[in-house]
One Martini backbone bead per residue (centre of mass of N, CA, C, O) as a GRO file, in nm:
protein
   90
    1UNK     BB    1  -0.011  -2.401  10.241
    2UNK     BB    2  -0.236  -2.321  10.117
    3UNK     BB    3  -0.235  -2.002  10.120
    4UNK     BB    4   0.015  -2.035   9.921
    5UNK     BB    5  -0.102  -2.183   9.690
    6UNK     BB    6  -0.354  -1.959   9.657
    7UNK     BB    7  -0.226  -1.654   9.737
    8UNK     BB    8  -0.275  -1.571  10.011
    9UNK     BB    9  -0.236  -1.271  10.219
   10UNK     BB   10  -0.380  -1.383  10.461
   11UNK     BB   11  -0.447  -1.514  10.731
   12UNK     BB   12  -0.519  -1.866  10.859
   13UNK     BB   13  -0.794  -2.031  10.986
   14UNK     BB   14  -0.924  -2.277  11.213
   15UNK     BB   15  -1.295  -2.351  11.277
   16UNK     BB   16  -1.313  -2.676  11.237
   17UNK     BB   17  -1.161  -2.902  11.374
   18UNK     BB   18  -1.134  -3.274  11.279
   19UNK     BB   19  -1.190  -3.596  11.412
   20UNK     BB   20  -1.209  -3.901  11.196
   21UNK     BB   21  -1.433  -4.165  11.217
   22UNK     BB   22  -1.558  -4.373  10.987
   23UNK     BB   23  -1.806  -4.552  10.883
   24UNK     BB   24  -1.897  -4.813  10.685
   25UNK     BB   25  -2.027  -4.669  10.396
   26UNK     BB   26  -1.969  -4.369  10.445
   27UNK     BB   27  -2.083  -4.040  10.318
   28UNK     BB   28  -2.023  -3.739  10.157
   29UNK     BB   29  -2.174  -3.530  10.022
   30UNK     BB   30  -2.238  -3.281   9.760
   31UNK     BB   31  -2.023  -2.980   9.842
   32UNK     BB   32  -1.956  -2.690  10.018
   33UNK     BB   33  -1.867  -2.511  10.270
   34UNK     BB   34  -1.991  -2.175  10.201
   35UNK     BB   35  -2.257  -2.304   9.999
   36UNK     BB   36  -2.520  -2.336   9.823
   37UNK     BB   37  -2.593  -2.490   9.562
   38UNK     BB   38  -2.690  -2.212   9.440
   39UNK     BB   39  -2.470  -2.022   9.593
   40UNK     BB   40  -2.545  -1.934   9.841
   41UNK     BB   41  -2.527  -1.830  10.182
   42UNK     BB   42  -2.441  -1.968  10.446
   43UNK     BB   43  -2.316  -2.021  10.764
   44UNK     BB   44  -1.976  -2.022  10.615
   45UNK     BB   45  -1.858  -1.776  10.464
   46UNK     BB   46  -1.534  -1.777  10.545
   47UNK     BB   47  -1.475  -2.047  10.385
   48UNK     BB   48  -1.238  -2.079  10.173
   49UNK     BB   49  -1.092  -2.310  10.271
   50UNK     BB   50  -1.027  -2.676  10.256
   51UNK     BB   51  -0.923  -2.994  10.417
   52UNK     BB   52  -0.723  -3.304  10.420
   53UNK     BB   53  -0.566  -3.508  10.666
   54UNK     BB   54  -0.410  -3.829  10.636
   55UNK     BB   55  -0.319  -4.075  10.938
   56UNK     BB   56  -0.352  -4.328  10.749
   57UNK     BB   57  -0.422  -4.726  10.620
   58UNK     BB   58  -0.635  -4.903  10.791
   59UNK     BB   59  -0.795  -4.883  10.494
   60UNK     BB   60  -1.080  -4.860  10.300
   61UNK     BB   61  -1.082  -4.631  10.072
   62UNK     BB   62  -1.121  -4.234  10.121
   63UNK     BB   63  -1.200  -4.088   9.871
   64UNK     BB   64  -1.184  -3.800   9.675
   65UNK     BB   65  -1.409  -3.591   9.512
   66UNK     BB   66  -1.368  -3.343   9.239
   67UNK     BB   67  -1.648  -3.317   9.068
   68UNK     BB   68  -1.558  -3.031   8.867
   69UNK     BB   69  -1.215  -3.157   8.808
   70UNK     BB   70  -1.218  -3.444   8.797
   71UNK     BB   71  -1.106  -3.592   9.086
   72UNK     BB   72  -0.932  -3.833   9.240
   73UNK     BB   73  -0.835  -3.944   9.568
   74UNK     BB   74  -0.578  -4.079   9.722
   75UNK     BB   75  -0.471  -4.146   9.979
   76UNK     BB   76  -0.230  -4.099  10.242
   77UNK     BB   77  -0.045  -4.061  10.450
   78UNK     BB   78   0.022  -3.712  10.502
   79UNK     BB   79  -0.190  -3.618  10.360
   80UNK     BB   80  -0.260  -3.317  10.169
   81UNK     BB   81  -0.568  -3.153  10.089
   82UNK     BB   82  -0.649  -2.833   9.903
   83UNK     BB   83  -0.920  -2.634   9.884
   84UNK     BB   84  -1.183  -2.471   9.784
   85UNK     BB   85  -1.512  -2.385   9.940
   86UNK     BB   86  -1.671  -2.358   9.695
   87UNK     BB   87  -1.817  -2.445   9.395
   88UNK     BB   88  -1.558  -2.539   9.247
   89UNK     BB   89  -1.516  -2.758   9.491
   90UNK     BB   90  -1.703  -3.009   9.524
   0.00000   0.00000   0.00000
């Protein structure tokens, strides 16, 4: 799906499933998947994109900042959220 959504012509593949569960007041830095805050490639530069789907709602929290496009989400069950892994999507 996401792949369709940003027109991505060739296969995409998933490098690092993960089940997560958060405790009360974790939260992820302000980060791109596939590059270094300078721009520079990290360790992940295959990262073209990443998502995140919610699988419940017996939480409080759990929103999503895409701050460069100004955009937060709000969870809920079922939800797929994709966007690009570089800086533009931090």
């Amino acid at each position: 799906m996401v792949g369709r959504f940003f027109r991505h012509d060739r296969p995409l593949y998933d490098d690092a499933p993960q089940l997560v569960k958060w405790p009360t007041g974790f939260a992820m830095p302000v980060h791109a998947d596939n590059q270094h805050p300078d721009g520079s490639a990290n360790g992940t530069p295959h990262r073209l994109y990443a998502g995140v789907v919610y699988l419940n709602d017996n939480f409080k929290g759990g929103m999503l900042y895409l701050d460069k496009l100004e955009v937060a989400i709000v969870p809920k069950p079922g939800l797929l959220i994709g966007f690009r892994g570089d800086g533009t999507h931090t």
